[in-house]
PDB file of C-alpha atoms in Angstrom:
ATOM      1  CA  MET O  51     -23.411 -62.640  36.304  1.00  0.00           C
ATOM      2  CA  SER O  52     -24.137 -66.167  35.128  1.00  0.00           C
ATOM      3  CA  ASP O  53     -21.525 -68.872  35.664  1.00  0.00           C
ATOM      4  CA  GLU O  54     -22.679 -70.649  32.532  1.00  0.00           C
ATOM      5  CA  THR O  55     -20.346 -70.716  29.556  1.00  0.00           C
ATOM      6  CA  THR O  56     -21.848 -70.075  26.129  1.00  0.00           C
ATOM      7  CA  PHE O  57     -20.005 -71.294  23.059  1.00  0.00           C
ATOM      8  CA  ILE O  58     -20.830 -69.746  19.693  1.00  0.00           C
ATOM      9  CA  PRO O  59     -19.639 -71.971  16.815  1.00  0.00           C
ATOM     10  CA  ARG O  60     -17.520 -70.185  14.234  1.00  0.00           C
ATOM     11  CA  PRO O  61     -18.226 -70.656  10.517  1.00  0.00           C
ATOM     12  CA  TYR O  62     -16.261 -73.365   8.772  1.00  0.00           C
ATOM     13  CA  ALA O  63     -15.775 -74.680   5.243  1.00  0.00           C
ATOM     14  CA  ALA O  64     -16.445 -78.276   4.205  1.00  0.00           C
ATOM     15  CA  ALA O  65     -12.856 -78.618   2.971  1.00  0.00           C
ATOM     16  CA  GLU O  66     -11.565 -77.561   6.379  1.00  0.00           C
ATOM     17  CA  ILE O  67     -13.569 -80.314   8.043  1.00  0.00           C
ATOM     18  CA  GLU O  68     -12.553 -82.891   5.444  1.00  0.00           C
ATOM     19  CA  ALA O  69      -8.885 -82.126   6.129  1.00  0.00           C
ATOM     20  CA  GLU O  70      -9.393 -83.196   9.731  1.00  0.00           C
ATOM     21  CA  MET O  71     -10.531 -86.697   8.740  1.00  0.00           C
ATOM     22  CA  GLY O  72      -8.068 -89.556   9.151  1.00  0.00           C
ATOM     23  CA  PRO O  73      -8.049 -93.339   8.794  1.00  0.00           C
ATOM     24  CA  ALA O  74     -10.108 -95.429  11.198  1.00  0.00           C
ATOM     25  CA  ALA O  75      -8.381 -98.763  10.696  1.00  0.00           C
ATOM     26  CA  PRO O  76      -8.654-101.403  13.418  1.00  0.00           C
ATOM     27  CA  PHE O  77      -5.779-101.895  15.827  1.00  0.00           C
ATOM     28  CA  ASP O  78      -3.334-104.668  15.055  1.00  0.00           C
ATOM     29  CA  ALA O  79      -3.390-107.858  17.117  1.00  0.00           C
ATOM     30  CA  ALA O  80      -0.859-106.680  19.712  1.00  0.00           C
ATOM     31  CA  GLU O  81      -2.630-103.358  20.184  1.00  0.00           C
ATOM     32  CA  ARG O  82      -6.012-105.052  20.546  1.00  0.00           C
ATOM     33  CA  ALA O  83      -4.602-107.478  23.082  1.00  0.00           C
ATOM     34  CA  ALA O  84      -3.176-104.597  25.128  1.00  0.00           C
ATOM     35  CA  VAL O  85      -6.493-102.742  25.178  1.00  0.00           C
ATOM     36  CA  TYR O  86      -8.484-105.799  26.211  1.00  0.00           C
ATOM     37  CA  ARG O  87      -5.870-106.708  28.802  1.00  0.00           C
ATOM     38  CA  ALA O  88      -6.270-103.280  30.399  1.00  0.00           C
ATOM     39  CA  ILE O  89     -10.043-103.723  30.473  1.00  0.00           C
ATOM     40  CA  TYR O  90     -10.080-107.276  31.817  1.00  0.00           C
ATOM     41  CA  THR O  91      -7.370-106.752  34.446  1.00  0.00           C
ATOM     42  CA  ARG O  92      -8.580-103.401  35.768  1.00  0.00           C
ATOM     43  CA  ARG O  93      -9.353-103.775  39.466  1.00  0.00           C
ATOM     44  CA  ASP O  94     -10.976-101.743  42.215  1.00  0.00           C
ATOM     45  CA  VAL O  95      -8.038-101.475  44.626  1.00  0.00           C
ATOM     46  CA  ARG O  96      -8.842-101.132  48.301  1.00  0.00           C
ATOM     47  CA  ASN O  97      -5.988-102.025  50.585  1.00  0.00           C
ATOM     48  CA  GLU O  98      -2.984-102.870  48.412  1.00  0.00           C
ATOM     49  CA  PHE O  99      -1.546 -99.403  47.811  1.00  0.00           C
ATOM     50  CA  LEU O 100       2.180 -98.791  48.165  1.00  0.00           C
ATOM     51  CA  PRO O 101       3.397 -95.612  49.918  1.00  0.00           C
ATOM     52  CA  ASP O 102       5.429 -94.514  46.874  1.00  0.00           C
ATOM     53  CA  ASP O 103       4.417 -91.121  45.553  1.00  0.00           C
ATOM     54  CA  VAL O 104       2.791 -90.824  42.132  1.00  0.00           C
ATOM     55  CA  PRO O 105       4.949 -88.414  40.062  1.00  0.00           C
ATOM     56  CA  GLN O 106       3.120 -85.331  38.849  1.00  0.00           C
ATOM     57  CA  GLU O 107       4.002 -86.040  35.205  1.00  0.00           C
ATOM     58  CA  LEU O 108       2.475 -89.513  35.419  1.00  0.00           C
ATOM     59  CA  LEU O 109      -0.600 -88.229  37.222  1.00  0.00           C
ATOM     60  CA  MET O 110      -1.170 -85.567  34.580  1.00  0.00           C
ATOM     61  CA  ARG O 111      -0.841 -88.194  31.846  1.00  0.00           C
ATOM     62  CA  ILE O 112      -3.597 -90.205  33.513  1.00  0.00           C
ATOM     63  CA  LEU O 113      -5.770 -87.116  33.974  1.00  0.00           C
ATOM     64  CA  ASP O 114      -5.247 -86.155  30.337  1.00  0.00           C
ATOM     65  CA  ALA O 115      -6.573 -89.582  29.354  1.00  0.00           C
ATOM     66  CA  ALA O 116      -9.603 -88.899  31.559  1.00  0.00           C
ATOM     67  CA  HIS O 117     -10.026 -85.519  29.874  1.00  0.00           C
ATOM     68  CA  HIS O 118     -10.188 -87.296  26.498  1.00  0.00           C
ATOM     69  CA  ALA O 119     -13.252 -89.297  27.509  1.00  0.00           C
ATOM     70  CA  PRO O 120     -16.348 -89.100  25.319  1.00  0.00           C
ATOM     71  CA  SER O 121     -18.874 -86.493  26.390  1.00  0.00           C
ATOM     72  CA  VAL O 122     -22.302 -85.827  24.942  1.00  0.00           C
ATOM     73  CA  GLY O 123     -22.264 -82.562  23.001  1.00  0.00           C
ATOM     74  CA  PHE O 124     -18.527 -82.335  23.733  1.00  0.00           C
ATOM     75  CA  MET O 125     -19.558 -80.634  26.975  1.00  0.00           C
ATOM     76  CA  GLN O 126     -16.520 -81.873  28.975  1.00  0.00           C
ATOM     77  CA  PRO O 127     -18.301 -81.221  32.281  1.00  0.00           C
ATOM     78  CA  TRP O 128     -15.652 -82.711  34.558  1.00  0.00           C
ATOM     79  CA  ASN O 129     -13.184 -81.293  37.048  1.00  0.00           C
ATOM     80  CA  PHE O 130     -10.605 -83.184  39.104  1.00  0.00           C
ATOM     81  CA  VAL O 131      -9.730 -82.200  42.673  1.00  0.00           C
ATOM     82  CA  VAL O 132      -6.328 -83.798  43.354  1.00  0.00           C
ATOM     83  CA  ILE O 133      -5.761 -84.386  47.066  1.00  0.00           C
ATOM     84  CA  ARG O 134      -2.322 -85.155  48.452  1.00  0.00           C
ATOM     85  CA  ASP O 135      -2.557 -83.345  51.790  1.00  0.00           C
ATOM     86  CA  ALA O 136      -2.672 -85.861  54.655  1.00  0.00           C
ATOM     87  CA  ALA O 137      -4.934 -83.676  56.800  1.00  0.00           C
ATOM     88  CA  VAL O 138      -7.514 -83.352  54.037  1.00  0.00           C
ATOM     89  CA  ARG O 139      -7.428 -87.092  53.383  1.00  0.00           C
ATOM     90  CA  GLY O 140      -7.792 -87.633  57.120  1.00  0.00           C
ATOM     91  CA  ALA O 141     -10.957 -85.538  57.194  1.00  0.00           C
ATOM     92  CA  VAL O 142     -12.363 -87.517  54.271  1.00  0.00           C
ATOM     93  CA  HIS O 143     -11.465 -90.749  56.070  1.00  0.00           C
ATOM     94  CA  GLU O 144     -13.419 -89.650  59.147  1.00  0.00           C
ATOM     95  CA  ALA O 145     -16.429 -89.000  56.904  1.00  0.00           C
ATOM     96  CA  PHE O 146     -15.943 -92.437  55.370  1.00  0.00           C
ATOM     97  CA  LEU O 147     -15.974 -94.124  58.784  1.00  0.00           C
ATOM     98  CA  ARG O 148     -19.288 -92.434  59.587  1.00  0.00           C
ATOM     99  CA  GLY O 149     -20.725 -93.578  56.272  1.00  0.00           C
ATOM    100  CA  MET O 150     -19.458 -97.108  56.749  1.00  0.00           C
ATOM    101  CA  SER O 151     -21.040 -97.325  60.200  1.00  0.00           C
ATOM    102  CA  THR O 152     -24.376 -96.234  58.751  1.00  0.00           C
ATOM    103  CA  GLU O 153     -24.173 -98.655  55.818  1.00  0.00           C
ATOM    104  CA  GLU O 154     -23.216-101.578  58.046  1.00  0.00           C
ATOM    105  CA  GLN O 155     -26.404-101.150  60.057  1.00  0.00           C
ATOM    106  CA  MET O 156     -28.432-101.442  56.856  1.00  0.00           C
ATOM    107  CA  LEU O 157     -27.081-104.931  56.160  1.00  0.00           C
ATOM    108  CA  ALA O 158     -28.483-108.204  57.409  1.00  0.00           C
ATOM    109  CA  PRO O 159     -26.759-109.096  60.714  1.00  0.00           C
ATOM    110  CA  GLU O 160     -25.132-112.188  59.221  1.00  0.00           C
ATOM    111  CA  ARG O 161     -23.351-110.068  56.575  1.00  0.00           C
ATOM    112  CA  ARG O 162     -21.947-107.359  58.852  1.00  0.00           C
ATOM    113  CA  GLY O 163     -18.803-109.216  59.889  1.00  0.00           C
ATOM    114  CA  HIS O 164     -18.033-110.041  56.272  1.00  0.00           C
ATOM    115  CA  TYR O 165     -18.603-106.379  55.391  1.00  0.00           C
ATOM    116  CA  ARG O 166     -16.123-105.156  58.016  1.00  0.00           C
ATOM    117  CA  ASN O 167     -13.462-107.525  56.682  1.00  0.00           C
ATOM    118  CA  LEU O 168     -13.681-106.192  53.126  1.00  0.00           C
ATOM    119  CA  LYS O 169     -11.508-103.130  53.893  1.00  0.00           C
ATOM    120  CA  LEU O 170     -13.401-100.992  51.438  1.00  0.00           C
ATOM    121  CA  GLU O 171     -11.089 -97.997  51.065  1.00  0.00           C
ATOM    122  CA  GLY O 172      -7.534 -96.776  50.777  1.00  0.00           C
ATOM    123  CA  ILE O 173      -8.045 -93.091  51.565  1.00  0.00           C
ATOM    124  CA  LEU O 174      -5.087 -92.866  53.928  1.00  0.00           C
ATOM    125  CA  LYS O 175      -2.925 -95.545  52.352  1.00  0.00           C
ATOM    126  CA  ALA O 176      -3.054 -94.220  48.776  1.00  0.00           C
ATOM    127  CA  PRO O 177      -0.762 -91.187  48.360  1.00  0.00           C
ATOM    128  CA  VAL O 178      -3.205 -89.458  46.007  1.00  0.00           C
ATOM    129  CA  ASN O 179      -6.976 -89.065  46.182  1.00  0.00           C
ATOM    130  CA  ILE O 180      -9.013 -87.558  43.341  1.00  0.00           C
ATOM    131  CA  CYS O 181     -12.537 -86.214  43.597  1.00  0.00           C
ATOM    132  CA  VAL O 182     -14.187 -86.159  40.162  1.00  0.00           C
ATOM    133  CA  THR O 183     -16.968 -83.617  39.795  1.00  0.00           C
ATOM    134  CA  CYS O 184     -19.471 -82.520  37.162  1.00  0.00           C
ATOM    135  CA  ASP O 185     -20.165 -78.859  36.423  1.00  0.00           C
ATOM    136  CA  ARG O 186     -23.777 -79.013  35.284  1.00  0.00           C
ATOM    137  CA  ARG O 187     -23.758 -75.340  34.253  1.00  0.00           C
ATOM    138  CA  ARG O 188     -20.833 -75.590  31.865  1.00  0.00           C
ATOM    139  CA  HIS O 189     -22.925 -75.320  28.693  1.00  0.00           C
ATOM    140  CA  GLY O 190     -26.150 -74.016  30.157  1.00  0.00           C
ATOM    141  CA  GLU O 191     -29.489 -75.764  30.439  1.00  0.00           C
ATOM    142  CA  THR O 192     -29.752 -76.517  26.721  1.00  0.00           C
ATOM    143  CA  GLY O 193     -26.330 -77.940  25.988  1.00  0.00           C
ATOM    144  CA  LEU O 194     -26.225 -80.177  22.930  1.00  0.00           C
ATOM    145  CA  GLY O 195     -27.677 -83.581  23.793  1.00  0.00           C
ATOM    146  CA  ARG O 196     -29.140 -82.629  27.185  1.00  0.00           C
ATOM    147  CA  THR O 197     -32.577 -81.347  26.260  1.00  0.00           C
ATOM    148  CA  GLN O 198     -34.170 -84.810  26.165  1.00  0.00           C
ATOM    149  CA  GLN O 199     -31.789 -86.646  28.510  1.00  0.00           C
ATOM    150  CA  PRO O 200     -30.628 -84.129  31.116  1.00  0.00           C
ATOM    151  CA  ASN O 201     -28.307 -86.539  32.948  1.00  0.00           C
ATOM    152  CA  THR O 202     -25.929 -86.991  30.028  1.00  0.00           C
ATOM    153  CA  ASP O 203     -23.452 -84.643  31.720  1.00  0.00           C
ATOM    154  CA  LEU O 204     -23.248 -86.968  34.730  1.00  0.00           C
ATOM    155  CA  LEU O 205     -22.918 -89.992  32.462  1.00  0.00           C
ATOM    156  CA  SER O 206     -20.182 -88.264  30.474  1.00  0.00           C
ATOM    157  CA  THR O 207     -18.259 -87.627  33.695  1.00  0.00           C
ATOM    158  CA  ALA O 208     -18.521 -91.329  34.511  1.00  0.00           C
ATOM    159  CA  CYS O 209     -16.826 -91.993  31.151  1.00  0.00           C
ATOM    160  CA  ALA O 210     -13.945 -89.804  32.331  1.00  0.00           C
ATOM    161  CA  VAL O 211     -13.660 -91.958  35.457  1.00  0.00           C
ATOM    162  CA  GLN O 212     -13.417 -95.069  33.276  1.00  0.00           C
ATOM    163  CA  ASN O 213     -10.734 -93.506  31.076  1.00  0.00           C
ATOM    164  CA  LEU O 214      -8.761 -92.507  34.166  1.00  0.00           C
ATOM    165  CA  TRP O 215      -9.019 -96.026  35.556  1.00  0.00           C
ATOM    166  CA  LEU O 216      -7.845 -97.739  32.379  1.00  0.00           C
ATOM    167  CA  ALA O 217      -4.959 -95.315  31.867  1.00  0.00           C
ATOM    168  CA  ALA O 218      -3.896 -95.883  35.466  1.00  0.00           C
ATOM    169  CA  ARG O 219      -3.980 -99.645  34.932  1.00  0.00           C
ATOM    170  CA  VAL O 220      -1.677 -99.332  31.930  1.00  0.00           C
ATOM    171  CA  GLU O 221       0.763 -97.307  34.063  1.00  0.00           C
ATOM    172  CA  GLY O 222       0.780 -99.831  36.915  1.00  0.00           C
ATOM    173  CA  VAL O 223      -1.221 -97.472  39.110  1.00  0.00           C
ATOM    174  CA  GLY O 224      -4.143 -98.778  41.145  1.00  0.00           C
ATOM    175  CA  VAL O 225      -7.465 -96.997  41.592  1.00  0.00           C
ATOM    176  CA  GLY O 226     -10.156 -97.547  44.197  1.00  0.00           C
ATOM    177  CA  TRP O 227     -13.611 -95.937  44.038  1.00  0.00           C
ATOM    178  CA  VAL O 228     -14.887 -94.936  47.492  1.00  0.00           C
ATOM    179  CA  SER O 229     -18.651 -94.485  47.411  1.00  0.00           C
ATOM    180  CA  ILE O 230     -19.422 -94.712  51.141  1.00  0.00           C
ATOM    181  CA  LEU O 231     -19.232 -90.945  51.540  1.00  0.00           C
ATOM    182  CA  GLN O 232     -21.918 -88.330  51.989  1.00  0.00           C
ATOM    183  CA  GLU O 233     -21.762 -85.737  49.236  1.00  0.00           C
ATOM    184  CA  SER O 234     -22.363 -83.019  51.839  1.00  0.00           C
ATOM    185  CA  ASP O 235     -19.214 -84.093  53.705  1.00  0.00           C
ATOM    186  CA  LEU O 236     -17.109 -83.878  50.552  1.00  0.00           C
ATOM    187  CA  ARG O 237     -18.543 -80.458  49.760  1.00  0.00           C
ATOM    188  CA  SER O 238     -17.611 -79.197  53.210  1.00  0.00           C
ATOM    189  CA  ILE O 239     -14.113 -80.705  53.273  1.00  0.00           C
ATOM    190  CA  LEU O 240     -13.128 -79.841  49.691  1.00  0.00           C
ATOM    191  CA  GLY O 241     -15.017 -76.554  49.291  1.00  0.00           C
ATOM    192  CA  ILE O 242     -17.132 -77.837  46.408  1.00  0.00           C
ATOM    193  CA  PRO O 243     -19.964 -75.426  45.467  1.00  0.00           C
ATOM    194  CA  GLU O 244     -23.555 -76.627  45.776  1.00  0.00           C
ATOM    195  CA  GLU O 245     -24.149 -76.391  42.034  1.00  0.00           C
ATOM    196  CA  ILE O 246     -21.288 -78.805  41.269  1.00  0.00           C
ATOM    197  CA  ALA O 247     -22.166 -82.525  41.395  1.00  0.00           C
ATOM    198  CA  VAL O 248     -19.789 -84.977  43.050  1.00  0.00           C
ATOM    199  CA  VAL O 249     -19.470 -88.054  40.814  1.00  0.00           C
ATOM    200  CA  ALA O 250     -16.590 -90.125  42.207  1.00  0.00           C
ATOM    201  CA  TYR O 251     -13.991 -90.174  44.972  1.00  0.00           C
ATOM    202  CA  LEU O 252     -10.943 -92.172  43.911  1.00  0.00           C
ATOM    203  CA  CYS O 253      -7.873 -93.453  45.747  1.00  0.00           C
ATOM    204  CA  VAL O 254      -4.824 -93.587  43.481  1.00  0.00           C
ATOM    205  CA  GLY O 255      -1.400 -95.133  44.002  1.00  0.00           C
ATOM    206  CA  PHE O 256       1.080 -97.733  42.866  1.00  0.00           C
ATOM    207  CA  VAL O 257       0.330-101.369  43.632  1.00  0.00           C
ATOM    208  CA  GLU O 258       2.632-104.357  43.627  1.00  0.00           C
ATOM    209  CA  ARG O 259      -0.016-107.046  43.265  1.00  0.00           C
ATOM    210  CA  ALA O 260      -3.642-107.213  42.190  1.00  0.00           C
ATOM    211  CA  TYR O 261      -6.394-109.796  42.342  1.00  0.00           C
ATOM    212  CA  ARG O 262      -6.822-111.919  39.220  1.00  0.00           C
ATOM    213  CA  LYS O 263     -10.589-111.514  39.622  1.00  0.00           C
ATOM    214  CA  PRO O 264     -12.519-108.642  41.213  1.00  0.00           C
ATOM    215  CA  GLU O 265     -11.811-108.614  44.949  1.00  0.00           C
ATOM    216  CA  LEU O 266     -15.484-108.806  45.893  1.00  0.00           C
ATOM    217  CA  GLU O 267     -15.793-111.918  43.743  1.00  0.00           C
ATOM    218  CA  VAL O 268     -12.695-113.481  45.316  1.00  0.00           C
ATOM    219  CA  LYS O 269     -14.093-112.741  48.781  1.00  0.00           C
ATOM    220  CA  ARG O 270     -17.479-114.259  47.889  1.00  0.00           C
ATOM    221  CA  TRP O 271     -19.428-111.018  48.227  1.00  0.00           C
ATOM    222  CA  ALA O 272     -20.783-111.163  44.667  1.00  0.00           C
ATOM    223  CA  SER O 273     -20.085-112.835  41.330  1.00  0.00           C
ATOM    224  CA  ARG O 274     -20.065-111.625  37.740  1.00  0.00           C
ATOM    225  CA  LEU O 275     -23.433-111.977  36.027  1.00  0.00           C
ATOM    226  CA  PRO O 276     -23.557-114.093  32.847  1.00  0.00           C
ATOM    227  CA  LEU O 277     -23.437-111.840  29.786  1.00  0.00           C
ATOM    228  CA  GLU O 278     -26.236-113.768  28.088  1.00  0.00           C
ATOM    229  CA  THR O 279     -28.663-112.672  30.816  1.00  0.00           C
ATOM    230  CA  LEU O 280     -27.902-109.002  30.151  1.00  0.00           C
ATOM    231  CA  VAL O 281     -28.124-108.743  26.343  1.00  0.00           C
ATOM    232  CA  PHE O 282     -31.540-108.490  24.682  1.00  0.00           C
ATOM    233  CA  ALA O 283     -32.546-108.595  21.000  1.00  0.00           C
ATOM    234  CA  ASP O 284     -34.656-105.716  19.676  1.00  0.00           C
ATOM    235  CA  GLN O 285     -36.979-105.664  22.721  1.00  0.00           C
ATOM    236  CA  TRP O 286     -36.404-105.590  26.464  1.00  0.00           C
ATOM    237  CA  GLY O 287     -36.361-109.107  27.850  1.00  0.00           C
ATOM    238  CA  ARG O 288     -36.095-110.869  24.491  1.00  0.00           C
ATOM    239  CA  ALA O 289     -33.210-113.337  24.643  1.00  0.00           C
ATOM    240  CA  CYS O 290     -30.332-112.711  22.282  1.00  0.00           C
ATOM    241  CA  THR O 291     -28.505-115.617  20.667  1.00  0.00           C
ATOM    242  CA  PHE O 292     -24.802-114.999  20.324  1.00  0.00           C
ATOM    243  CA  THR O 293     -21.448-116.644  20.741  1.00  0.00           C
ATOM    244  CA  LYS O 294     -19.859-116.061  24.110  1.00  0.00           C
ATOM    245  CA  PRO O 295     -16.559-114.170  24.109  1.00  0.00           C
ATOM    246  CA  PRO O 296     -13.477-116.313  24.827  1.00  0.00           C
TER     247      PRO O 296
END
């Protein structure tokens, strides 16, 4: 039996669809400011988590925001493995330490000490970890929007991660993305089937303080690229003239 899910659209009338349309007015000034504040103050939290538990109701509110992310063809390919168990988080942490040791050896010798001081994860400190996955079989091989760009399911799942992160920020909950993990380790520890793609491993918990700028920028690891170097006009590489945002 195939694990793929096939959806057969039901007939609908134009009037039925029209009834579902609503206004698309812009947000007012206060609402806009709140949205942009969430975006500009979102941070990748590594070592600032508080031990306080994240209530289930709050966590589900954040996950529901993630579940309302855009997805190509409305495929909704994501799943969320919520990890509270200390032993499971401990096993993931051991896998992280192995990955960190490997990554450190790939760096130039003069950067290794700086790398060790970054404290790149909060697996044990954050009371909740979430592994975000992508079920690439959910709508079969020819899901709407995947025939020409087959990775749109993975990209859609990344949108869910962003929604989760912004909703968490609004709730005063910090999120840290741990990428120094072998996918095979996560499969083994969390029982994730081979056909399911691992997209993100997140540490989630309350924070009391956050950096005003990204931590890696504060700690001189990297800096934000100028927007004008990233926006092109009509053709790749053609400079775009525009007014910088405030």
